[in-house]
Amino acid sequence: MAAVPLERHWLDRTSWVDVGRGWLPGAGELFQRVRDATQWRAGAMWRYEKYVVPPRLSAWYDAGRPPPVPELTAAHAALRRRYGIEFDGYGMSYYRDGADSVAVHRDKELRWLDDTVIAILTLGARRPWTVKPVRLAPGRRILNDPSDATGLLDLAPGPGDLLVLGGRAQADWLHGVPRVAGHVGGRISVQWRWTSRTGRPLQGAGYAAARHFGR
């Protein structure tokens, strides 16, 4: 990993994001290798009355599974050392063009959201990557930015950039990748997730769970 500093920004008193620009060198060439070596899948989800295919491809690698490229093993180890935690593995999302996206959401599958670490490494094109509070109290500002009145923040990671959300960021904040008009190159997001399993676990189904009309 490059010797670049990770700058911590506090989203509020209990949620933070670390930003490392150019954390992984050679990410442009690495994008093509990961894209071609990964067995991508389009996982359909049941939404009320039909199956819906998310507008992106995905993959999952357990900690013991050989990675598509060795650089991801090095990244995995570097994150473990940096944050002193163990990850079960990592997931990947492939946004093929500007039409692929993911709506703002919390990583509810973790269930315990009071203390989490979510690391996101970007390979490929720069895309908007937004965070916004679940609730924004009147007059509240984020990141000490007096010009911000909506709470929406675009971190726009580029090739090799690392974003790490921590603290209560999954409890109190939403993140997503919006659609982009016009031509835009592909982007791969590599994600590591950890929870301390402290606090009250979240009730209800996660994002990928089937949804039905009430009866």
CSV table of N, CA and C in Angstrom, one decimal, residues 83-208:
chain,number,residue,atom,x,y,z
A,83,TYR,N,-6.6,-1.2,11.5
A,83,TYR,CA,-7.7,-1.1,12.4
A,83,TYR,C,-7.8,-2.1,13.6
A,84,GLY,N,-6.9,-3.1,13.5
A,84,GLY,CA,-6.8,-4.1,14.6
A,84,GLY,C,-8.0,-4.9,14.7
A,85,ILE,N,-8.6,-5.3,13.6
A,85,ILE,CA,-9.8,-6.1,13.6
A,85,ILE,C,-9.7,-7.2,12.6
A,86,GLU,N,-10.6,-8.2,12.7
A,86,GLU,CA,-10.6,-9.3,11.7
A,86,GLU,C,-11.8,-9.2,10.8
A,87,PHE,N,-11.6,-9.4,9.5
A,87,PHE,CA,-12.7,-9.4,8.5
A,87,PHE,C,-12.9,-10.8,8.1
A,88,ASP,N,-14.2,-11.2,7.9
A,88,ASP,CA,-14.6,-12.5,7.4
A,88,ASP,C,-14.1,-12.7,6.0
A,89,GLY,N,-14.0,-11.7,5.2
A,89,GLY,CA,-13.7,-11.7,3.8
A,89,GLY,C,-14.0,-10.4,3.2
A,90,TYR,N,-14.3,-10.3,1.9
A,90,TYR,CA,-14.7,-9.0,1.3
A,90,TYR,C,-15.6,-9.3,0.2
A,91,GLY,N,-16.5,-8.3,-0.1
A,91,GLY,CA,-17.4,-8.4,-1.2
A,91,GLY,C,-16.9,-7.4,-2.3
A,92,MET,N,-17.5,-7.6,-3.5
A,92,MET,CA,-17.1,-6.7,-4.6
A,92,MET,C,-18.4,-6.3,-5.4
A,93,SER,N,-18.5,-5.1,-5.8
A,93,SER,CA,-19.5,-4.7,-6.7
A,93,SER,C,-18.9,-4.1,-7.9
A,94,TYR,N,-19.5,-4.4,-9.1
A,94,TYR,CA,-19.0,-4.0,-10.4
A,94,TYR,C,-20.1,-3.1,-11.0
A,95,TYR,N,-19.8,-1.8,-11.1
A,95,TYR,CA,-20.7,-0.9,-11.8
A,95,TYR,C,-20.2,-0.7,-13.2
A,96,ARG,N,-20.9,-1.3,-14.1
A,96,ARG,CA,-20.4,-1.4,-15.5
A,96,ARG,C,-20.4,-0.1,-16.3
A,97,ASP,N,-21.3,0.8,-16.0
A,97,ASP,CA,-21.4,2.1,-16.6
A,97,ASP,C,-22.2,3.0,-15.7
A,98,GLY,N,-22.5,4.2,-16.3
A,98,GLY,CA,-23.2,5.1,-15.4
A,98,GLY,C,-24.6,4.7,-15.0
A,99,ALA,N,-25.2,3.8,-15.7
A,99,ALA,CA,-26.6,3.3,-15.4
A,99,ALA,C,-26.6,2.4,-14.2
A,100,ASP,N,-25.5,1.8,-13.9
A,100,ASP,CA,-25.4,0.9,-12.7
A,100,ASP,C,-25.3,1.8,-11.4
A,101,SER,N,-25.9,1.3,-10.4
A,101,SER,CA,-26.0,2.2,-9.2
A,101,SER,C,-26.4,1.3,-8.0
A,102,VAL,N,-26.4,1.9,-6.8
A,102,VAL,CA,-27.0,1.3,-5.6
A,102,VAL,C,-27.6,2.5,-4.8
A,103,ALA,N,-28.9,2.3,-4.4
A,103,ALA,CA,-29.6,3.4,-3.7
A,103,ALA,C,-28.9,3.6,-2.3
A,104,VAL,N,-29.2,4.7,-1.7
A,104,VAL,CA,-28.6,5.0,-0.4
A,104,VAL,C,-29.2,4.0,0.6
A,105,HIS,N,-28.3,3.5,1.5
A,105,HIS,CA,-28.7,2.4,2.4
A,105,HIS,C,-27.8,2.4,3.5
A,106,ARG,N,-28.1,1.6,4.5
A,106,ARG,CA,-27.2,1.2,5.6
A,106,ARG,C,-26.9,-0.3,5.5
A,107,ASP,N,-25.8,-0.7,5.9
A,107,ASP,CA,-25.4,-2.2,5.9
A,107,ASP,C,-26.1,-2.9,7.0
A,108,LYS,N,-27.4,-3.1,6.9
A,108,LYS,CA,-28.2,-3.7,7.9
A,108,LYS,C,-27.9,-5.1,8.2
A,109,GLU,N,-27.3,-5.8,7.2
A,109,GLU,CA,-27.0,-7.2,7.4
A,109,GLU,C,-26.0,-7.4,8.6
A,110,LEU,N,-25.3,-6.4,9.0
A,110,LEU,CA,-24.4,-6.5,10.1
A,110,LEU,C,-25.2,-6.6,11.4
A,111,ARG,N,-26.4,-6.1,11.4
A,111,ARG,CA,-27.3,-6.1,12.6
A,111,ARG,C,-26.9,-5.2,13.7
A,112,TRP,N,-25.7,-5.4,14.3
A,112,TRP,CA,-25.2,-4.6,15.3
A,112,TRP,C,-24.5,-3.4,14.7
A,113,LEU,N,-25.1,-2.2,14.7
A,113,LEU,CA,-24.6,-1.1,14.0
A,113,LEU,C,-24.0,0.0,14.8
A,114,ASP,N,-24.0,-0.2,16.2
A,114,ASP,CA,-23.5,0.9,17.0
A,114,ASP,C,-22.0,1.2,16.9
A,115,ASP,N,-21.2,0.1,16.5
A,115,ASP,CA,-19.8,0.3,16.3
A,115,ASP,C,-19.3,-0.6,15.2
A,116,THR,N,-19.1,-0.1,14.0
A,116,THR,CA,-18.7,-0.8,12.9
A,116,THR,C,-17.6,-0.2,12.1
A,117,VAL,N,-16.9,-1.0,11.3
A,117,VAL,CA,-15.9,-0.5,10.4
A,117,VAL,C,-16.2,-1.0,9.0
A,118,ILE,N,-16.4,-0.1,8.0
A,118,ILE,CA,-16.7,-0.5,6.6
A,118,ILE,C,-15.7,0.1,5.7
A,119,ALA,N,-14.8,-0.7,5.1
A,119,ALA,CA,-13.8,-0.1,4.3
A,119,ALA,C,-14.2,-0.4,2.8
A,120,ILE,N,-14.0,0.7,2.0
A,120,ILE,CA,-14.4,0.6,0.6
A,120,ILE,C,-13.2,1.1,-0.3
A,121,LEU,N,-12.7,0.2,-1.1
A,121,LEU,CA,-11.6,0.5,-2.0
A,121,LEU,C,-12.1,0.6,-3.4
A,122,THR,N,-11.7,1.6,-4.1
A,122,THR,CA,-12.2,1.9,-5.5
A,122,THR,C,-11.2,1.5,-6.5
A,123,LEU,N,-11.6,0.8,-7.5
A,123,LEU,CA,-10.8,0.5,-8.7
A,123,LEU,C,-11.6,1.0,-9.9
A,124,GLY,N,-10.9,1.6,-10.9
A,124,GLY,CA,-11.7,2.1,-12.1
A,124,GLY,C,-12.0,3.5,-12.0
A,125,ALA,N,-13.1,3.9,-12.7
A,125,ALA,CA,-13.5,5.3,-12.9
A,125,ALA,C,-14.0,5.9,-11.6
A,126,ARG,N,-13.7,7.2,-11.5
A,126,ARG,CA,-14.3,8.0,-10.4
A,126,ARG,C,-15.8,8.2,-10.6
A,127,ARG,N,-16.5,7.9,-9.5
A,127,ARG,CA,-17.9,8.1,-9.5
A,127,ARG,C,-18.4,8.8,-8.2
A,128,PRO,N,-19.6,9.4,-8.3
A,128,PRO,CA,-20.1,10.0,-7.0
A,128,PRO,C,-20.3,8.8,-6.0
A,129,TRP,N,-20.1,9.1,-4.8
A,129,TRP,CA,-20.3,8.2,-3.7
A,129,TRP,C,-20.7,9.0,-2.5
A,130,THR,N,-22.0,9.0,-2.2
A,130,THR,CA,-22.6,9.9,-1.3
A,130,THR,C,-22.9,9.3,0.1
A,131,VAL,N,-22.9,10.2,1.1
A,131,VAL,CA,-23.3,9.8,2.4
A,131,VAL,C,-24.3,10.9,2.9
A,132,LYS,N,-25.3,10.6,3.6
A,132,LYS,CA,-26.2,11.5,4.1
A,132,LYS,C,-26.8,11.0,5.4
A,133,PRO,N,-27.1,11.8,6.4
A,133,PRO,CA,-27.7,11.4,7.6
A,133,PRO,C,-29.1,10.8,7.5
A,134,VAL,N,-29.4,9.8,8.3
A,134,VAL,CA,-30.7,9.2,8.3
A,134,VAL,C,-31.7,10.2,8.7
A,135,ARG,N,-31.4,11.1,9.6
A,135,ARG,CA,-32.2,12.2,10.0
A,135,ARG,C,-31.3,13.4,10.2
A,136,LEU,N,-31.8,14.6,9.8
A,136,LEU,CA,-31.0,15.8,9.9
A,136,LEU,C,-31.8,16.8,10.7
A,137,ALA,N,-31.3,17.1,11.9
A,137,ALA,CA,-32.0,18.0,12.7
A,137,ALA,C,-32.0,19.4,12.1
A,138,PRO,N,-33.0,20.3,12.4
A,138,PRO,CA,-33.0,21.6,11.8
A,138,PRO,C,-31.7,22.4,12.3
A,139,GLY,N,-31.1,23.0,11.3
A,139,GLY,CA,-29.9,23.8,11.6
A,139,GLY,C,-28.6,23.0,11.8
A,140,ARG,N,-28.7,21.7,11.6
A,140,ARG,CA,-27.5,20.8,11.8
A,140,ARG,C,-26.6,20.9,10.6
A,141,ARG,N,-25.3,20.8,10.8
A,141,ARG,CA,-24.3,20.9,9.7
A,141,ARG,C,-23.4,19.7,9.9
A,142,ILE,N,-22.8,19.2,8.8
A,142,ILE,CA,-21.8,18.1,8.9
A,142,ILE,C,-20.4,18.6,8.5
A,143,LEU,N,-19.4,17.9,9.0
A,143,LEU,CA,-18.0,18.2,8.6
A,143,LEU,C,-17.7,19.7,8.8
A,144,ASN,N,-18.3,20.3,9.7
A,144,ASN,CA,-18.1,21.7,10.0
A,144,ASN,C,-18.2,22.6,8.8
A,145,ASP,N,-19.0,22.2,7.8
A,145,ASP,CA,-19.2,23.0,6.6
A,145,ASP,C,-20.5,23.9,6.7
A,146,PRO,N,-20.3,25.2,6.9
A,146,PRO,CA,-21.5,26.0,7.1
A,146,PRO,C,-22.3,26.2,5.9
A,147,SER,N,-21.8,25.8,4.7
A,147,SER,CA,-22.6,26.0,3.5
A,147,SER,C,-23.5,24.8,3.2
A,148,ASP,N,-23.4,23.7,4.0
A,148,ASP,CA,-24.2,22.5,3.8
A,148,ASP,C,-25.4,22.6,4.6
A,149,ALA,N,-26.6,22.5,3.9
A,149,ALA,CA,-27.9,22.5,4.6
A,149,ALA,C,-28.7,21.2,4.5
A,150,THR,N,-28.2,20.3,3.6
A,150,THR,CA,-29.0,19.1,3.4
A,150,THR,C,-28.4,17.9,4.0
A,151,GLY,N,-27.1,17.9,4.4
A,151,GLY,CA,-26.4,16.8,5.0
A,151,GLY,C,-25.8,15.9,4.0
A,152,LEU,N,-26.1,16.1,2.7
A,152,LEU,CA,-25.5,15.2,1.6
A,152,LEU,C,-24.1,15.6,1.3
A,153,LEU,N,-23.2,14.6,1.3
A,153,LEU,CA,-21.8,14.7,1.1
A,153,LEU,C,-21.3,13.8,0.0
A,154,ASP,N,-20.7,14.2,-1.0
A,154,ASP,CA,-20.1,13.4,-2.1
A,154,ASP,C,-18.6,13.3,-1.9
A,155,LEU,N,-18.2,12.1,-1.6
A,155,LEU,CA,-16.7,11.8,-1.4
A,155,LEU,C,-16.0,11.4,-2.7
A,156,ALA,N,-16.8,11.1,-3.8
A,156,ALA,CA,-16.3,10.9,-5.1
A,156,ALA,C,-14.9,10.2,-5.2
A,157,PRO,N,-14.8,8.9,-4.8
A,157,PRO,CA,-13.5,8.2,-4.8
A,157,PRO,C,-13.1,7.9,-6.2
A,158,GLY,N,-11.8,8.0,-6.4
A,158,GLY,CA,-11.2,7.7,-7.7
A,158,GLY,C,-10.4,6.4,-7.6
A,159,PRO,N,-9.6,6.1,-8.7
A,159,PRO,CA,-8.8,4.8,-8.7
A,159,PRO,C,-7.8,4.8,-7.5
A,160,GLY,N,-7.9,3.7,-6.7
A,160,GLY,CA,-7.0,3.5,-5.6
A,160,GLY,C,-7.4,4.2,-4.3
A,161,ASP,N,-8.5,4.9,-4.3
A,161,ASP,CA,-8.9,5.6,-3.1
A,161,ASP,C,-9.5,4.7,-2.1
A,162,LEU,N,-9.3,5.0,-0.9
A,162,LEU,CA,-9.9,4.2,0.2
A,162,LEU,C,-10.8,5.0,1.1
A,163,LEU,N,-12.0,4.6,1.3
A,163,LEU,CA,-12.9,5.2,2.3
A,163,LEU,C,-13.2,4.2,3.4
A,164,VAL,N,-13.2,4.7,4.6
A,164,VAL,CA,-13.5,3.8,5.7
A,164,VAL,C,-14.5,4.5,6.6
A,165,LEU,N,-15.7,4.0,6.7
A,165,LEU,CA,-16.7,4.5,7.6
A,165,LEU,C,-16.7,3.8,8.9
A,166,GLY,N,-16.8,4.5,10.0
A,166,GLY,CA,-16.6,3.9,11.3
A,166,GLY,C,-17.5,4.5,12.4
A,167,GLY,N,-17.5,4.0,13.6
A,167,GLY,CA,-18.3,4.4,14.7
A,167,GLY,C,-19.8,4.0,14.4
A,168,ARG,N,-20.7,5.0,14.6
A,168,ARG,CA,-22.1,4.8,14.3
A,168,ARG,C,-22.5,5.1,12.9
A,169,ALA,N,-21.6,5.1,12.0
A,169,ALA,CA,-21.9,5.6,10.6
A,169,ALA,C,-23.0,4.7,10.0
A,170,GLN,N,-23.0,3.4,10.3
A,170,GLN,CA,-24.0,2.5,9.7
A,170,GLN,C,-25.4,2.7,10.4
A,171,ALA,N,-25.4,3.2,11.7
A,171,ALA,CA,-26.6,3.4,12.4
A,171,ALA,C,-27.3,4.7,12.0
A,172,ASP,N,-26.5,5.7,11.8
A,172,ASP,CA,-27.0,7.1,11.6
A,172,ASP,C,-26.8,7.7,10.3
A,173,TRP,N,-26.2,7.0,9.4
A,173,TRP,CA,-25.9,7.5,8.0
A,173,TRP,C,-26.2,6.5,6.9
A,174,LEU,N,-26.6,7.1,5.8
A,174,LEU,CA,-26.8,6.3,4.6
A,174,LEU,C,-25.7,6.6,3.6
A,175,HIS,N,-25.4,5.5,2.8
A,175,HIS,CA,-24.4,5.7,1.7
A,175,HIS,C,-24.9,5.1,0.4
A,176,GLY,N,-24.5,5.6,-0.7
A,176,GLY,CA,-24.9,5.0,-2.0
A,176,GLY,C,-24.1,5.5,-3.2
A,177,VAL,N,-24.3,4.9,-4.3
A,177,VAL,CA,-23.7,5.2,-5.6
A,177,VAL,C,-24.8,5.6,-6.6
A,178,PRO,N,-25.0,6.9,-6.8
A,178,PRO,CA,-26.1,7.3,-7.7
A,178,PRO,C,-25.7,7.0,-9.2
A,179,ARG,N,-26.7,7.0,-10.0
A,179,ARG,CA,-26.5,6.9,-11.5
A,179,ARG,C,-25.9,8.2,-12.0
A,180,VAL,N,-25.2,8.0,-13.1
A,180,VAL,CA,-24.4,9.1,-13.7
A,180,VAL,C,-24.9,9.2,-15.2
A,181,ALA,N,-25.3,10.4,-15.6
A,181,ALA,CA,-25.7,10.6,-17.0
A,181,ALA,C,-24.4,10.7,-17.9
A,182,GLY,N,-24.6,10.3,-19.2
A,182,GLY,CA,-23.4,10.3,-20.1
A,182,GLY,C,-22.5,9.2,-19.9
A,183,HIS,N,-21.4,9.2,-20.7
A,183,HIS,CA,-20.4,8.2,-20.7
A,183,HIS,C,-19.6,8.2,-19.4
A,184,VAL,N,-19.4,7.1,-18.8
A,184,VAL,CA,-18.5,6.9,-17.6
A,184,VAL,C,-18.0,5.5,-17.6
A,185,GLY,N,-16.7,5.4,-17.3
A,185,GLY,CA,-16.1,4.1,-17.3
A,185,GLY,C,-16.6,3.2,-16.1
A,186,GLY,N,-16.2,1.9,-16.2
A,186,GLY,CA,-16.6,1.0,-15.1
A,186,GLY,C,-15.8,1.2,-13.8
A,187,ARG,N,-16.5,0.8,-12.7
A,187,ARG,CA,-15.9,1.0,-11.4
A,187,ARG,C,-16.1,-0.3,-10.6
A,188,ILE,N,-15.1,-0.7,-9.9
A,188,ILE,CA,-15.2,-1.9,-9.0
A,188,ILE,C,-15.0,-1.3,-7.6
A,189,SER,N,-16.0,-1.7,-6.7
A,189,SER,CA,-15.9,-1.4,-5.3
A,189,SER,C,-15.6,-2.7,-4.5
A,190,VAL,N,-14.5,-2.7,-3.7
A,190,VAL,CA,-14.1,-3.8,-2.9
A,190,VAL,C,-14.5,-3.4,-1.4
A,191,GLN,N,-15.3,-4.2,-0.7
A,191,GLN,CA,-15.8,-3.8,0.6
A,191,GLN,C,-15.5,-4.8,1.6
A,192,TRP,N,-14.9,-4.3,2.8
A,192,TRP,CA,-14.7,-5.1,4.0
A,192,TRP,C,-15.6,-4.6,5.1
A,193,ARG,N,-16.3,-5.5,5.8
A,193,ARG,CA,-17.2,-5.1,6.8
A,193,ARG,C,-16.9,-5.8,8.1
A,194,TRP,N,-17.1,-5.0,9.2
A,194,TRP,CA,-16.9,-5.6,10.6
A,194,TRP,C,-17.8,-4.9,11.5
A,195,THR,N,-18.3,-5.6,12.5
A,195,THR,CA,-19.1,-5.1,13.6
A,195,THR,C,-18.6,-5.6,14.9
A,196,SER,N,-18.6,-4.7,15.9
A,196,SER,CA,-18.2,-5.1,17.3
A,196,SER,C,-19.2,-6.0,18.0
A,197,ARG,N,-20.4,-6.1,17.4
A,197,ARG,CA,-21.5,-6.8,18.0
A,197,ARG,C,-21.9,-6.3,19.4
A,198,THR,N,-21.8,-5.0,19.6
A,198,THR,CA,-22.2,-4.4,20.8
A,198,THR,C,-23.4,-3.5,20.6
A,199,GLY,N,-24.1,-3.3,21.7
A,199,GLY,CA,-25.4,-2.5,21.6
A,199,GLY,C,-26.5,-3.4,21.2
A,200,ARG,N,-27.6,-2.8,20.9
A,200,ARG,CA,-28.9,-3.5,20.6
A,200,ARG,C,-28.9,-3.9,19.1
A,201,PRO,N,-29.1,-5.2,18.8
A,201,PRO,CA,-29.1,-5.6,17.4
A,201,PRO,C,-30.3,-5.0,16.6
A,202,LEU,N,-30.1,-4.7,15.4
A,202,LEU,CA,-31.2,-4.2,14.6
A,202,LEU,C,-32.2,-5.3,14.3
A,203,GLN,N,-33.5,-4.9,14.4
A,203,GLN,CA,-34.5,-5.9,14.1
A,203,GLN,C,-35.0,-5.7,12.6
A,204,GLY,N,-35.5,-6.7,12.0
A,204,GLY,CA,-36.0,-6.7,10.7
A,204,GLY,C,-35.0,-7.3,9.7
A,205,ALA,N,-35.5,-7.4,8.4
A,205,ALA,CA,-34.7,-8.0,7.4
A,205,ALA,C,-33.7,-7.1,6.8
A,206,GLY,N,-32.6,-7.6,6.2
A,206,GLY,CA,-31.6,-6.8,5.6
A,206,GLY,C,-32.0,-6.4,4.2
A,207,TYR,N,-31.1,-5.8,3.5
A,207,TYR,CA,-31.4,-5.2,2.1
A,207,TYR,C,-31.7,-6.3,1.1
A,208,ALA,N,-31.0,-7.4,1.2
A,208,ALA,CA,-31.2,-8.5,0.2
A,208,ALA,C,-32.4,-9.4,0.5
